[in-house]
Amino acid sequence: MTAMESLTIDDLASGGIITNYYCSSKCAHCLYASSPQWEKRYMNPASAARIFRTIRSLGCDAVHIGGGEPFLNIPALEEILKTAHEEKVAIEYVETNSSWFHDEESATRTLLALKKHGLTTLLISISPFHNEYIPFRKVRGVIGACERADIMVFPWTRDFYKDLSALDDDKVHSLSEYAAKFGKNYLRDIPVRYPLNLRGRAIETYRTVFTLKPLAEILENRGCRELASTSHFHIDLFERYIPGLCSGFTIALDDLDEELDFREYPIITMMHTDGIGAFLDYAKREYGFIPEEAYLSKCHLCLAIRKFMVLEKNLRPAELSPHDYYRFL
Ligand code: SF4
């Protein structure tokens, strides 16, 4: 083990808040393992106020709102927008999968009501992953409502619009239907077209698509500098900061802006300083973890060890929370 390198999150560049983990979809690529199985908990205004104050104190004055699906509790979303305004944090956009759409008139009314509280832009998910759960008709409907309410649309991503348009937009379509229509390599080629983060549920989806690397090669990776990155941070409804995009790891809001204590965060600090090899040695020694011969990436092995600790060994370390993340991957 090398000398512990300090990890301090004291300067936030760009990021968002997670108002809820429950979702109307269970997308095969979801970084945060959102799904309808999660408890229906939503960020409350007091937590939002503390989060926005912390974000501002660490140098960031604008964030996005994501989930889960933020529109599954529209009155609560309205409260979050009001709180952001009171705490002088701008909302860059709110993400939505459009599942809440019924008709253009009611959707326009909803958007106009939220616009009064600072909603300017909707990031609208457009992807074959979402289309497994949400008919494209609803997505088009929300885009139409945005035009009527004069809300800007951030299509994520525009590139998939033509693919989704090629299938019946009144129905949902599986990834295998996409492969049948566009070619057997459709799923494999998605990461080229979409900045897909191969962590979270995407690992399970892609472990049979890409060639796995031998364990020895995975273990060549050193400390994970990703954990210190604040260029796309998230803070969830439990007032926990997600370092880098390493979902399943969290840090208490109160522990930001000071050096992380390795006694409270033994795994995060170990990953940051020594990386996956040290974590594997620790998991073998302490818990009898037995690795497979090959993995997609260091993040795949990292997730496999954490899942083993939470689900098989019933460990509940705060730094590996929310624990339901591991249940609902
Ligand atoms: S190996 Fe783990 S800690 Fe390192 S970047 Fe991947 S998910 Fe994050």
mmCIF file of N, CA, C and O in Angstrom, residues 261-307:
data_model
loop_
_atom_site.group_PDB
_atom_site.id
_atom_site.type_symbol
_atom_site.label_atom_id
_atom_site.label_comp_id
_atom_site.label_asym_id
_atom_site.label_seq_id
_atom_site.Cartn_x
_atom_site.Cartn_y
_atom_site.Cartn_z
ATOM 1 N N ASP A 261 -11.911 11.275 6.048
ATOM 2 C CA ASP A 261 -11.296 10.477 7.103
ATOM 3 C C ASP A 261 -11.276 9.020 6.648
ATOM 4 O O ASP A 261 -12.339 8.435 6.388
ATOM 5 N N PHE A 262 -10.086 8.442 6.533
ATOM 6 C CA PHE A 262 -10.003 7.065 6.005
ATOM 7 C C PHE A 262 -10.691 6.055 6.923
ATOM 8 O O PHE A 262 -11.042 4.958 6.507
ATOM 9 N N ARG A 263 -10.889 6.429 8.218
ATOM 10 C CA ARG A 263 -11.580 5.478 9.110
ATOM 11 C C ARG A 263 -13.070 5.432 8.786
ATOM 12 O O ARG A 263 -13.726 4.417 8.951
ATOM 13 N N GLU A 264 -13.616 6.555 8.332
ATOM 14 C CA GLU A 264 -15.035 6.576 7.951
ATOM 15 C C GLU A 264 -15.253 6.151 6.509
ATOM 16 O O GLU A 264 -16.333 5.681 6.150
ATOM 17 N N TYR A 265 -14.249 6.385 5.689
ATOM 18 C CA TYR A 265 -14.371 6.082 4.257
ATOM 19 C C TYR A 265 -13.212 5.180 3.820
ATOM 20 O O TYR A 265 -12.427 5.542 2.937
ATOM 21 N N PRO A 266 -13.096 3.995 4.426
ATOM 22 C CA PRO A 266 -11.925 3.160 4.110
ATOM 23 C C PRO A 266 -11.865 2.726 2.650
ATOM 24 O O PRO A 266 -10.775 2.644 2.074
ATOM 25 N N ILE A 267 -13.027 2.473 2.042
ATOM 26 C CA ILE A 267 -12.982 1.955 0.660
ATOM 27 C C ILE A 267 -12.743 3.094 -0.335
ATOM 28 O O ILE A 267 -11.905 2.978 -1.232
ATOM 29 N N ILE A 268 -13.462 4.200 -0.148
ATOM 30 C CA ILE A 268 -13.266 5.321 -1.092
ATOM 31 C C ILE A 268 -11.813 5.808 -1.037
ATOM 32 O O ILE A 268 -11.181 6.017 -2.077
ATOM 33 N N THR A 269 -11.271 5.965 0.166
ATOM 34 C CA THR A 269 -9.898 6.477 0.255
ATOM 35 C C THR A 269 -8.900 5.433 -0.283
ATOM 36 O O THR A 269 -7.912 5.808 -0.921
ATOM 37 N N MET A 270 -9.200 4.160 -0.064
ATOM 38 C CA MET A 270 -8.330 3.108 -0.613
ATOM 39 C C MET A 270 -8.365 3.115 -2.141
ATOM 40 O O MET A 270 -7.328 3.028 -2.820
ATOM 41 N N MET A 271 -9.574 3.227 -2.693
ATOM 42 C CA MET A 271 -9.693 3.254 -4.160
ATOM 43 C C MET A 271 -8.961 4.466 -4.730
ATOM 44 O O MET A 271 -8.304 4.376 -5.764
ATOM 45 N N HIS A 272 -9.077 5.589 -4.044
ATOM 46 C CA HIS A 272 -8.459 6.814 -4.543
ATOM 47 C C HIS A 272 -6.929 6.698 -4.526
ATOM 48 O O HIS A 272 -6.250 7.081 -5.484
ATOM 49 N N THR A 273 -6.395 6.129 -3.457
ATOM 50 C CA THR A 273 -4.935 6.070 -3.343
ATOM 51 C C THR A 273 -4.339 4.873 -4.096
ATOM 52 O O THR A 273 -3.394 5.024 -4.860
ATOM 53 N N ASP A 274 -4.912 3.689 -3.876
ATOM 54 C CA ASP A 274 -4.260 2.469 -4.364
ATOM 55 C C ASP A 274 -4.998 1.770 -5.499
ATOM 56 O O ASP A 274 -4.416 0.946 -6.200
ATOM 57 N N GLY A 275 -6.306 2.017 -5.601
ATOM 58 C CA GLY A 275 -7.041 1.446 -6.727
ATOM 59 C C GLY A 275 -7.528 0.028 -6.504
ATOM 60 O O GLY A 275 -7.496 -0.528 -5.401
ATOM 61 N N ILE A 276 -7.948 -0.563 -7.596
ATOM 62 C CA ILE A 276 -8.722 -1.803 -7.570
ATOM 63 C C ILE A 276 -7.928 -2.997 -7.007
ATOM 64 O O ILE A 276 -8.514 -3.877 -6.358
ATOM 65 N N GLY A 277 -6.625 -3.027 -7.208
ATOM 66 C CA GLY A 277 -5.830 -4.148 -6.699
ATOM 67 C C GLY A 277 -5.907 -4.216 -5.175
ATOM 68 O O GLY A 277 -6.080 -5.300 -4.590
ATOM 69 N N ALA A 278 -5.794 -3.060 -4.528
ATOM 70 C CA ALA A 278 -5.847 -3.010 -3.063
ATOM 71 C C ALA A 278 -7.235 -3.410 -2.572
ATOM 72 O O ALA A 278 -7.373 -4.116 -1.572
ATOM 73 N N PHE A 279 -8.258 -2.975 -3.295
ATOM 74 C CA PHE A 279 -9.637 -3.305 -2.886
ATOM 75 C C PHE A 279 -9.873 -4.817 -3.018
ATOM 76 O O PHE A 279 -10.482 -5.446 -2.145
ATOM 77 N N LEU A 280 -9.353 -5.400 -4.082
ATOM 78 C CA LEU A 280 -9.518 -6.849 -4.253
ATOM 79 C C LEU A 280 -8.799 -7.606 -3.126
ATOM 80 O O LEU A 280 -9.362 -8.533 -2.532
ATOM 81 N N ASP A 281 -7.562 -7.197 -2.815
ATOM 82 C CA ASP A 281 -6.817 -7.860 -1.729
ATOM 83 C C ASP A 281 -7.598 -7.766 -0.421
ATOM 84 O O ASP A 281 -7.718 -8.743 0.330
ATOM 85 N N TYR A 282 -8.135 -6.591 -0.164
ATOM 86 C CA TYR A 282 -8.907 -6.353 1.071
ATOM 87 C C TYR A 282 -10.152 -7.254 1.107
ATOM 88 O O TYR A 282 -10.439 -7.910 2.116
ATOM 89 N N ALA A 283 -10.862 -7.311 -0.021
ATOM 90 C CA ALA A 283 -12.107 -8.099 -0.063
ATOM 91 C C ALA A 283 -11.832 -9.598 0.066
ATOM 92 O O ALA A 283 -12.591 -10.334 0.687
ATOM 93 N N LYS A 284 -10.698 -10.040 -0.493
ATOM 94 C CA LYS A 284 -10.325 -11.463 -0.362
ATOM 95 C C LYS A 284 -9.979 -11.765 1.094
ATOM 96 O O LYS A 284 -10.437 -12.754 1.659
ATOM 97 N N ARG A 285 -9.154 -10.881 1.649
ATOM 98 C CA ARG A 285 -8.637 -11.107 3.007
ATOM 99 C C ARG A 285 -9.750 -11.030 4.054
ATOM 100 O O ARG A 285 -9.896 -11.903 4.896
ATOM 101 N N GLU A 286 -10.577 -9.968 3.956
ATOM 102 C CA GLU A 286 -11.563 -9.724 5.021
ATOM 103 C C GLU A 286 -12.846 -10.523 4.844
ATOM 104 O O GLU A 286 -13.494 -10.889 5.811
ATOM 105 N N TYR A 287 -13.230 -10.761 3.569
ATOM 106 C CA TYR A 287 -14.567 -11.337 3.352
ATOM 107 C C TYR A 287 -14.588 -12.586 2.483
ATOM 108 O O TYR A 287 -15.649 -13.119 2.179
ATOM 109 N N GLY A 288 -13.422 -13.018 2.052
ATOM 110 C CA GLY A 288 -13.380 -14.247 1.257
ATOM 111 C C GLY A 288 -13.934 -14.090 -0.154
ATOM 112 O O GLY A 288 -14.412 -15.065 -0.755
ATOM 113 N N PHE A 289 -13.853 -12.886 -0.698
ATOM 114 C CA PHE A 289 -14.325 -12.668 -2.078
ATOM 115 C C PHE A 289 -13.441 -13.439 -3.063
ATOM 116 O O PHE A 289 -12.219 -13.404 -2.966
ATOM 117 N N ILE A 290 -14.078 -14.130 -4.006
ATOM 118 C CA ILE A 290 -13.313 -14.859 -5.032
ATOM 119 C C ILE A 290 -13.599 -14.215 -6.393
ATOM 120 O O ILE A 290 -14.753 -14.219 -6.849
ATOM 121 N N PRO A 291 -12.583 -13.642 -7.019
ATOM 122 C CA PRO A 291 -12.840 -12.968 -8.304
ATOM 123 C C PRO A 291 -13.048 -13.943 -9.451
ATOM 124 O O PRO A 291 -12.607 -15.098 -9.379
ATOM 125 N N GLU A 292 -13.706 -13.430 -10.503
ATOM 126 C CA GLU A 292 -13.798 -14.210 -11.743
ATOM 127 C C GLU A 292 -12.490 -14.040 -12.514
ATOM 128 O O GLU A 292 -11.618 -13.269 -12.102
ATOM 129 N N GLU A 293 -12.381 -14.728 -13.645
ATOM 130 C CA GLU A 293 -11.105 -14.663 -14.376
ATOM 131 C C GLU A 293 -10.990 -13.410 -15.234
ATOM 132 O O GLU A 293 -9.897 -13.011 -15.620
ATOM 133 N N ALA A 294 -12.124 -12.795 -15.557
ATOM 134 C CA ALA A 294 -12.074 -11.640 -16.463
ATOM 135 C C ALA A 294 -13.239 -10.701 -16.167
ATOM 136 O O ALA A 294 -14.298 -11.128 -15.686
ATOM 137 N N TYR A 295 -13.004 -9.435 -16.444
ATOM 138 C CA TYR A 295 -14.031 -8.402 -16.222
ATOM 139 C C TYR A 295 -14.014 -7.425 -17.399
ATOM 140 O O TYR A 295 -13.031 -7.306 -18.135
ATOM 141 N N LEU A 296 -15.115 -6.691 -17.476
ATOM 142 C CA LEU A 296 -15.233 -5.656 -18.508
ATOM 143 C C LEU A 296 -14.222 -4.533 -18.264
ATOM 144 O O LEU A 296 -13.644 -3.979 -19.199
ATOM 145 N N SER A 297 -14.031 -4.185 -16.997
ATOM 146 C CA SER A 297 -13.218 -3.017 -16.635
ATOM 147 C C SER A 297 -12.951 -3.065 -15.132
ATOM 148 O O SER A 297 -13.529 -3.892 -14.420
ATOM 149 N N LYS A 298 -12.154 -2.122 -14.661
ATOM 150 C CA LYS A 298 -11.926 -2.046 -13.209
ATOM 151 C C LYS A 298 -13.236 -1.721 -12.485
ATOM 152 O O LYS A 298 -13.477 -2.199 -11.374
ATOM 153 N N CYS A 299 -14.107 -0.933 -13.126
ATOM 154 C CA CYS A 299 -15.381 -0.561 -12.487
ATOM 155 C C CYS A 299 -16.294 -1.785 -12.351
ATOM 156 O O CYS A 299 -17.086 -1.864 -11.418
ATOM 157 N N HIS A 300 -16.188 -2.717 -13.283
ATOM 158 C CA HIS A 300 -16.965 -3.957 -13.205
ATOM 159 C C HIS A 300 -16.534 -4.755 -11.977
ATOM 160 O O HIS A 300 -17.365 -5.191 -11.175
ATOM 161 N N LEU A 301 -15.231 -4.913 -11.795
ATOM 162 C CA LEU A 301 -14.733 -5.657 -10.626
ATOM 163 C C LEU A 301 -15.079 -4.906 -9.338
ATOM 164 O O LEU A 301 -15.508 -5.508 -8.344
ATOM 165 N N CYS A 302 -14.913 -3.595 -9.358
ATOM 166 C CA CYS A 302 -15.229 -2.763 -8.184
ATOM 167 C C CYS A 302 -16.692 -2.972 -7.774
ATOM 168 O O CYS A 302 -16.999 -3.183 -6.594
ATOM 169 N N LEU A 303 -17.581 -2.958 -8.767
ATOM 170 C CA LEU A 303 -19.006 -3.149 -8.476
ATOM 171 C C LEU A 303 -19.276 -4.577 -7.988
ATOM 172 O O LEU A 303 -20.065 -4.782 -7.058
ATOM 173 N N ALA A 304 -18.599 -5.544 -8.586
ATOM 174 C CA ALA A 304 -18.807 -6.947 -8.172
ATOM 175 C C ALA A 304 -18.431 -7.121 -6.700
ATOM 176 O O ALA A 304 -19.141 -7.789 -5.940
ATOM 177 N N ILE A 305 -17.338 -6.510 -6.282
ATOM 178 C CA ILE A 305 -16.911 -6.634 -4.874
ATOM 179 C C ILE A 305 -17.926 -5.936 -3.960
ATOM 180 O O ILE A 305 -18.346 -6.481 -2.937
ATOM 181 N N ARG A 306 -18.349 -4.740 -4.358
ATOM 182 C CA ARG A 306 -19.295 -3.990 -3.503
ATOM 183 C C ARG A 306 -20.637 -4.724 -3.401
ATOM 184 O O ARG A 306 -21.238 -4.790 -2.334
ATOM 185 N N LYS A 307 -21.088 -5.277 -4.517
ATOM 186 C CA LYS A 307 -22.344 -6.054 -4.489
ATOM 187 C C LYS A 307 -22.213 -7.245 -3.544
ATOM 188 O O LYS A 307 -23.120 -7.550 -2.768
#
